Coordinates of C-alpha atoms in Angstrom, one line a residue:
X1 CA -11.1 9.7 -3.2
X2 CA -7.6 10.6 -4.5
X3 CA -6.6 7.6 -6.1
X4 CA -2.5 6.7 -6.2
X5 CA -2.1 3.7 -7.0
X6 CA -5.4 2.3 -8.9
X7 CA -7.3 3.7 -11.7
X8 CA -11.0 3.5 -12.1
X9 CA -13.5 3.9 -15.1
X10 CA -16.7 3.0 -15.5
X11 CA -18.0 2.9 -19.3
X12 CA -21.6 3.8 -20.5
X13 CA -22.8 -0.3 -19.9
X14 CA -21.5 -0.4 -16.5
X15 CA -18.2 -2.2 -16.7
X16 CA -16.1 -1.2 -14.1
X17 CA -12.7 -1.6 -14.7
X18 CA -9.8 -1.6 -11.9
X19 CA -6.3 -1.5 -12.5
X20 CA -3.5 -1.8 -10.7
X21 CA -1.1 0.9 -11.4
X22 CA 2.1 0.7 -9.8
X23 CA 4.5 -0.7 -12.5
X24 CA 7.5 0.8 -11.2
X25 CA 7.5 -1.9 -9.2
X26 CA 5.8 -4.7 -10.9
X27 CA 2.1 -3.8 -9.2
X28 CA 3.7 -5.1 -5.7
X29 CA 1.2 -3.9 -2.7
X30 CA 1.7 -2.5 0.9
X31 CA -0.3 -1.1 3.1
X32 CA -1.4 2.2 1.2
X33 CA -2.3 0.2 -1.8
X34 CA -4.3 -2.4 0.2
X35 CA -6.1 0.2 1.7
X36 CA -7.0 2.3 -1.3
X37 CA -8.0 -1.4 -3.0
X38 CA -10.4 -1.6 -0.2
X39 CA -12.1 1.5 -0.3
X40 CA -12.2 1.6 -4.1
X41 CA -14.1 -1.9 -3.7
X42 CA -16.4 -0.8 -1.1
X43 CA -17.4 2.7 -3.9
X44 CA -17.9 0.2 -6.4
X45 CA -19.8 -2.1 -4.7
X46 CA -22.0 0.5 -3.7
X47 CA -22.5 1.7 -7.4
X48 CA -25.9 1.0 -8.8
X49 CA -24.2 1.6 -12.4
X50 CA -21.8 -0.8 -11.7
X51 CA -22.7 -4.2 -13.5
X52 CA -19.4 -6.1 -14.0
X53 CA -15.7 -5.2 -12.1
X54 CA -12.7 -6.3 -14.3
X55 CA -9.3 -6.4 -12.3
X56 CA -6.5 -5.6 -14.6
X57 CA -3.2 -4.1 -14.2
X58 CA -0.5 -1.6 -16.4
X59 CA 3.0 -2.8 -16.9
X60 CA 4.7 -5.8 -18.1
X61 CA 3.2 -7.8 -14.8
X62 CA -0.3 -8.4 -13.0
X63 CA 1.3 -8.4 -9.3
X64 CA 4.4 -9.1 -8.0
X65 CA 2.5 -9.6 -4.2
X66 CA 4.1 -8.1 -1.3
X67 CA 5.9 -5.0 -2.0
X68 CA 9.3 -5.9 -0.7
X69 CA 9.8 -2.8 1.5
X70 CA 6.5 -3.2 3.2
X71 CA 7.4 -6.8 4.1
X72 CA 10.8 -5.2 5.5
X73 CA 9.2 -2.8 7.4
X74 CA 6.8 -5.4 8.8
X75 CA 10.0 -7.3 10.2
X76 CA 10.3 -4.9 12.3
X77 CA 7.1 -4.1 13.9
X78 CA 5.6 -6.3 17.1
X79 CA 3.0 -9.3 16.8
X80 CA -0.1 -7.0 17.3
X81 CA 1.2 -4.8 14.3
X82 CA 1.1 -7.5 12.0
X83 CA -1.7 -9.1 13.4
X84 CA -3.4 -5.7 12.2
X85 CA -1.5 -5.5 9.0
X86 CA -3.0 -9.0 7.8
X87 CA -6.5 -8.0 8.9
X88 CA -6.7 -5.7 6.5
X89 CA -5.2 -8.1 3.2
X90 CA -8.1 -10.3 4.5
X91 CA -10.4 -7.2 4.4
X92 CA -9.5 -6.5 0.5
X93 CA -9.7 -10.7 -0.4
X94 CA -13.1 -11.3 1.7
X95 CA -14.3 -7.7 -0.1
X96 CA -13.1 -8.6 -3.6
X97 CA -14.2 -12.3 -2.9
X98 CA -17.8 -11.2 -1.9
X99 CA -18.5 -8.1 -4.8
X100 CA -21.7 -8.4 -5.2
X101 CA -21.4 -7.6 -9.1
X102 CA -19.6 -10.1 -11.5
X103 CA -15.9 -9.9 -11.6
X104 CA -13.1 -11.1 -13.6
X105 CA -9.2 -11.0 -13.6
X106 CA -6.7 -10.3 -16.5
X107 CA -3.4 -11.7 -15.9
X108 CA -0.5 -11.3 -17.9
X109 CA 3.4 -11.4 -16.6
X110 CA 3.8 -12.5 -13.6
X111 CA 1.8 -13.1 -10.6
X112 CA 3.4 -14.1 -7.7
X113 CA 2.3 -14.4 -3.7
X114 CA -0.3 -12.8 -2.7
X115 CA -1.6 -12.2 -6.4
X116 CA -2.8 -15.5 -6.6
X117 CA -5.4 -14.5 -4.2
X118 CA -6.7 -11.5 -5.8
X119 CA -7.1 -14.3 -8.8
X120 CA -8.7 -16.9 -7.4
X121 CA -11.4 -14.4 -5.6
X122 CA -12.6 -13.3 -8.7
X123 CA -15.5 -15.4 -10.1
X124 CA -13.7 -15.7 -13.7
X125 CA -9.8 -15.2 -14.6
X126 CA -8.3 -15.2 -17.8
X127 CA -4.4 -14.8 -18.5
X128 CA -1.7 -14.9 -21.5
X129 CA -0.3 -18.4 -22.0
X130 CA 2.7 -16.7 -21.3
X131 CA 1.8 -15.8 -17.7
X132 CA 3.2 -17.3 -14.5
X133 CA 2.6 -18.1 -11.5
X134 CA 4.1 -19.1 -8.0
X135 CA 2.9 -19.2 -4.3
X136 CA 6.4 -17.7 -3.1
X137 CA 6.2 -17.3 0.0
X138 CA 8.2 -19.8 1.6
X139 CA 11.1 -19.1 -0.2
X140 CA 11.7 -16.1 2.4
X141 CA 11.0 -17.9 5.6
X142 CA 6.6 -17.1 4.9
X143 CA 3.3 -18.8 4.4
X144 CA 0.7 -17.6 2.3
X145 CA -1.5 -18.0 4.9
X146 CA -4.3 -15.1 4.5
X147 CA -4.9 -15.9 0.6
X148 CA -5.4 -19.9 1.5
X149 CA -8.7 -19.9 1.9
X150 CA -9.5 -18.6 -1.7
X151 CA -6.4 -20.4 -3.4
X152 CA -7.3 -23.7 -1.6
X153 CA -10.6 -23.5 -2.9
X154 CA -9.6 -23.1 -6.4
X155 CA -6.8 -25.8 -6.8
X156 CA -7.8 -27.9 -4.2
X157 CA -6.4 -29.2 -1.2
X158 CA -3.8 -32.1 -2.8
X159 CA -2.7 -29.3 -5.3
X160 CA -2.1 -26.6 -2.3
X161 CA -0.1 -28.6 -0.4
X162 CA 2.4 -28.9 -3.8
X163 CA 2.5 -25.6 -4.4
X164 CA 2.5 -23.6 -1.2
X165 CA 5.4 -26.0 -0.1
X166 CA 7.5 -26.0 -3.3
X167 CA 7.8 -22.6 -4.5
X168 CA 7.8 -23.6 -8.1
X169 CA 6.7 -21.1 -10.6
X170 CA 4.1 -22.7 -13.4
X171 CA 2.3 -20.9 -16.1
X172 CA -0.7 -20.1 -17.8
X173 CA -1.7 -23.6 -18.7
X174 CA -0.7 -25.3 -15.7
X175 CA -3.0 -23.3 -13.6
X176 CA -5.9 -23.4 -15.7
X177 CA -5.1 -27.3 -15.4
X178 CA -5.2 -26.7 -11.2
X179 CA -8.3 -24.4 -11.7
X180 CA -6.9 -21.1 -10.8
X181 CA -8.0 -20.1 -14.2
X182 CA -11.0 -20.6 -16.8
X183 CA -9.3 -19.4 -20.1
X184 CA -5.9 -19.1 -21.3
X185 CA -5.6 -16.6 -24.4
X186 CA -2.6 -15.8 -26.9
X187 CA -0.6 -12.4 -26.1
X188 CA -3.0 -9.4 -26.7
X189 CA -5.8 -11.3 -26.6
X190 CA -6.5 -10.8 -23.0
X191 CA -9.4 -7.9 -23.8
X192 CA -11.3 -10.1 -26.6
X193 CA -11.8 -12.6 -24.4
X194 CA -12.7 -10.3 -21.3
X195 CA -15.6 -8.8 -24.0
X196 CA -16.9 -12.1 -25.0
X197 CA -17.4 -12.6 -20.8
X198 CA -18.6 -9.1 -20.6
X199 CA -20.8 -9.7 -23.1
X200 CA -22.8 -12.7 -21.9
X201 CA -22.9 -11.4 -18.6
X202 CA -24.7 -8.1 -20.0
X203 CA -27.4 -10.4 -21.2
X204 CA -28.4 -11.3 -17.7
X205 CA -29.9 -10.6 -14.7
X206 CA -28.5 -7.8 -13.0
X207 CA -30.2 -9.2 -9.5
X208 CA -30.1 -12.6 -10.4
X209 CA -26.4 -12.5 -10.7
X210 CA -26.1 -11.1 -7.5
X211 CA -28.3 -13.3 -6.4
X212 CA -26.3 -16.5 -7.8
X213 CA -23.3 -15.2 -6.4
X214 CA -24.9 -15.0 -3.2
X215 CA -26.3 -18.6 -3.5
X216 CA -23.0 -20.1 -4.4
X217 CA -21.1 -18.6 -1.3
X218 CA -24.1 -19.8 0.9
X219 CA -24.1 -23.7 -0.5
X220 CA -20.4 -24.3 -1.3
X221 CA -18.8 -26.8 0.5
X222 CA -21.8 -27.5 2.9
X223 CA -23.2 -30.7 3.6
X224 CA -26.5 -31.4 2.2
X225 CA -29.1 -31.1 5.3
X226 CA -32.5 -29.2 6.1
X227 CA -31.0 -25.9 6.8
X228 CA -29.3 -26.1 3.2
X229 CA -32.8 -27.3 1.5
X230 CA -34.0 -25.1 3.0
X231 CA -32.0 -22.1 1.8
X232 CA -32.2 -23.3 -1.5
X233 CA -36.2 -23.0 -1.6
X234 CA -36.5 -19.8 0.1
X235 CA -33.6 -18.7 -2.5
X236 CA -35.8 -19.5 -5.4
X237 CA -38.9 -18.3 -3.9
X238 CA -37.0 -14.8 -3.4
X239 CA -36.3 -14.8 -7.0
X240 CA -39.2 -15.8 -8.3
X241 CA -41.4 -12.9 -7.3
X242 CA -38.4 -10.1 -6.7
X243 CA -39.6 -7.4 -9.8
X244 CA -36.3 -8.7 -12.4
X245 CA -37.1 -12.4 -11.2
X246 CA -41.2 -11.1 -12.8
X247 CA -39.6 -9.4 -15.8
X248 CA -37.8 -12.2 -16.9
X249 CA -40.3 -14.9 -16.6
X250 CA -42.7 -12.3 -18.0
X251 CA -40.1 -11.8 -21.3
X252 CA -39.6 -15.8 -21.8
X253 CA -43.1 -16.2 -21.8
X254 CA -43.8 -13.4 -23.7
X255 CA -40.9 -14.2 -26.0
X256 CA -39.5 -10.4 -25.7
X257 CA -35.9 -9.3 -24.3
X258 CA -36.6 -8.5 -20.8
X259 CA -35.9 -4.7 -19.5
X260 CA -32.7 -5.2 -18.0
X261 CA -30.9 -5.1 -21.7
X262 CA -31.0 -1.6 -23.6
X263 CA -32.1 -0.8 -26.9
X264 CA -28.8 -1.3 -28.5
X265 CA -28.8 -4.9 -26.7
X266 CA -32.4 -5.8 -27.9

């Protein structure tokens, strides 16, 4: 596809990276960028190379969120129209949300609105202790409402109902503090700390991270009964006899580095 406003590389161990490339205007999306997000996701998803996506960005800023003309030109366009327009920023946060690869975010500058959600979707997020934050919206008569569901989950409920009703901008430590982020790093030390990541995740798995993934978006949040037991058990069953769940055992046992990691990893 003819990308605009993303780029895309994939390097020889199958890190994906994805950046966000509209710094003229602080990385802010509309409609064209969601879209092209969404179908870059869907490629990568579908990339047997692929083994980890990192979401980055060019500029002094990681987002901005809504792209201030788009919001304008949404203004003026009926109830279906915008029903329409938020079904597809809940397309790109369900797709990012549910990659079925590893992924992790790279803040730095600013990340405002609906940024937060393309943060707390990914499984890891790392920023400069100079980054900020701040769930905007209502300042301009809005809700965050289609990113909730991710950002709730992340800082909680008590948090959420701080945040999305204040407006107030916090950084880098403060959200690690809320659980929006893992690490916090010194400037320029956002792509160390993405390798270290990159770097342990390399050592596993490639279907049992998948695999975990899956099992975490299947058990969060539910209440313990048969039908969850039961998951959980056939889960583990799957595993255990699926050809890298065989491979592994046989390499612990064997006391060898299993197949999944190169030559230059062994």
């Amino acid at each position: 596809m003819n990308q605009v406003y993303t780029e895309v590389s994939i390097d020889p161990r199958g890190v994906a990276t994805l950046t966000l490339n509209r710094p003229e205007v602080h990385n802010a999306f509309d409609d064209a960028m969601i879209a092209e997000l969404i179908a870059v996701l869907k490629d990568l998803a579908n990339n047997d190379a692929v083994r980890v996506l990192v979401l980055t960005s060019n500029g002094k800023n990681f987002s901005a969120g809504a792209d201030l003309n788009w919001m304008r030109s949404m203004a003026q366009k009926d109830y279906q129209q915008n029903l329409n327009d938020a079904g597809e920023l809940a397309t790109l946060m369900h797709r990012l949300d549910k990659f079925p690869k590893p992924t992790l975010a790279l803040v730095k500058g600013a990340a405002f609105g609906g940024a937060l959600g393309l943060v707390a979707c990914c499984d890891i997020a790392i920023a400069e202790e100079n980054a900020s934050f701040c769930l905007s919206e209502v300042r301009i008569g809005l809700i965050p409402a289609v990113i909730s569901p991710y950002v709730m989950r992340a800082i909680g409920e008590r948090e959420s109902r701080r945040y999305f009703l204040t407006a107030e901008r916090f950084m880098a430590p403060k959200a690690k503090h809320l659980g929006l982020l893992h690490e916090v790093v010194n400037e320029g030390e956002l792509a160390d700390s993405a390798e270290t990541f990159i770097n342990t995740l390399l050592q596993n798995s490639p279907a049992a991270l998948t695999a975990a993934k899956s099992l975490i978006h299947n058990i969060y949040n539910r209440k313990i009964s048969n039908n969850v037991i039961a998951h959980t058990e056939q889960a583990i069953a799957e595993i255990r006899v699926s050809p890298e769940g065989q491979e592994g055992l046989s390499a612990f046992l064997e006391k060898r580095k299993p197949a999944w990691l190169g030559k230059e990893d062994a």
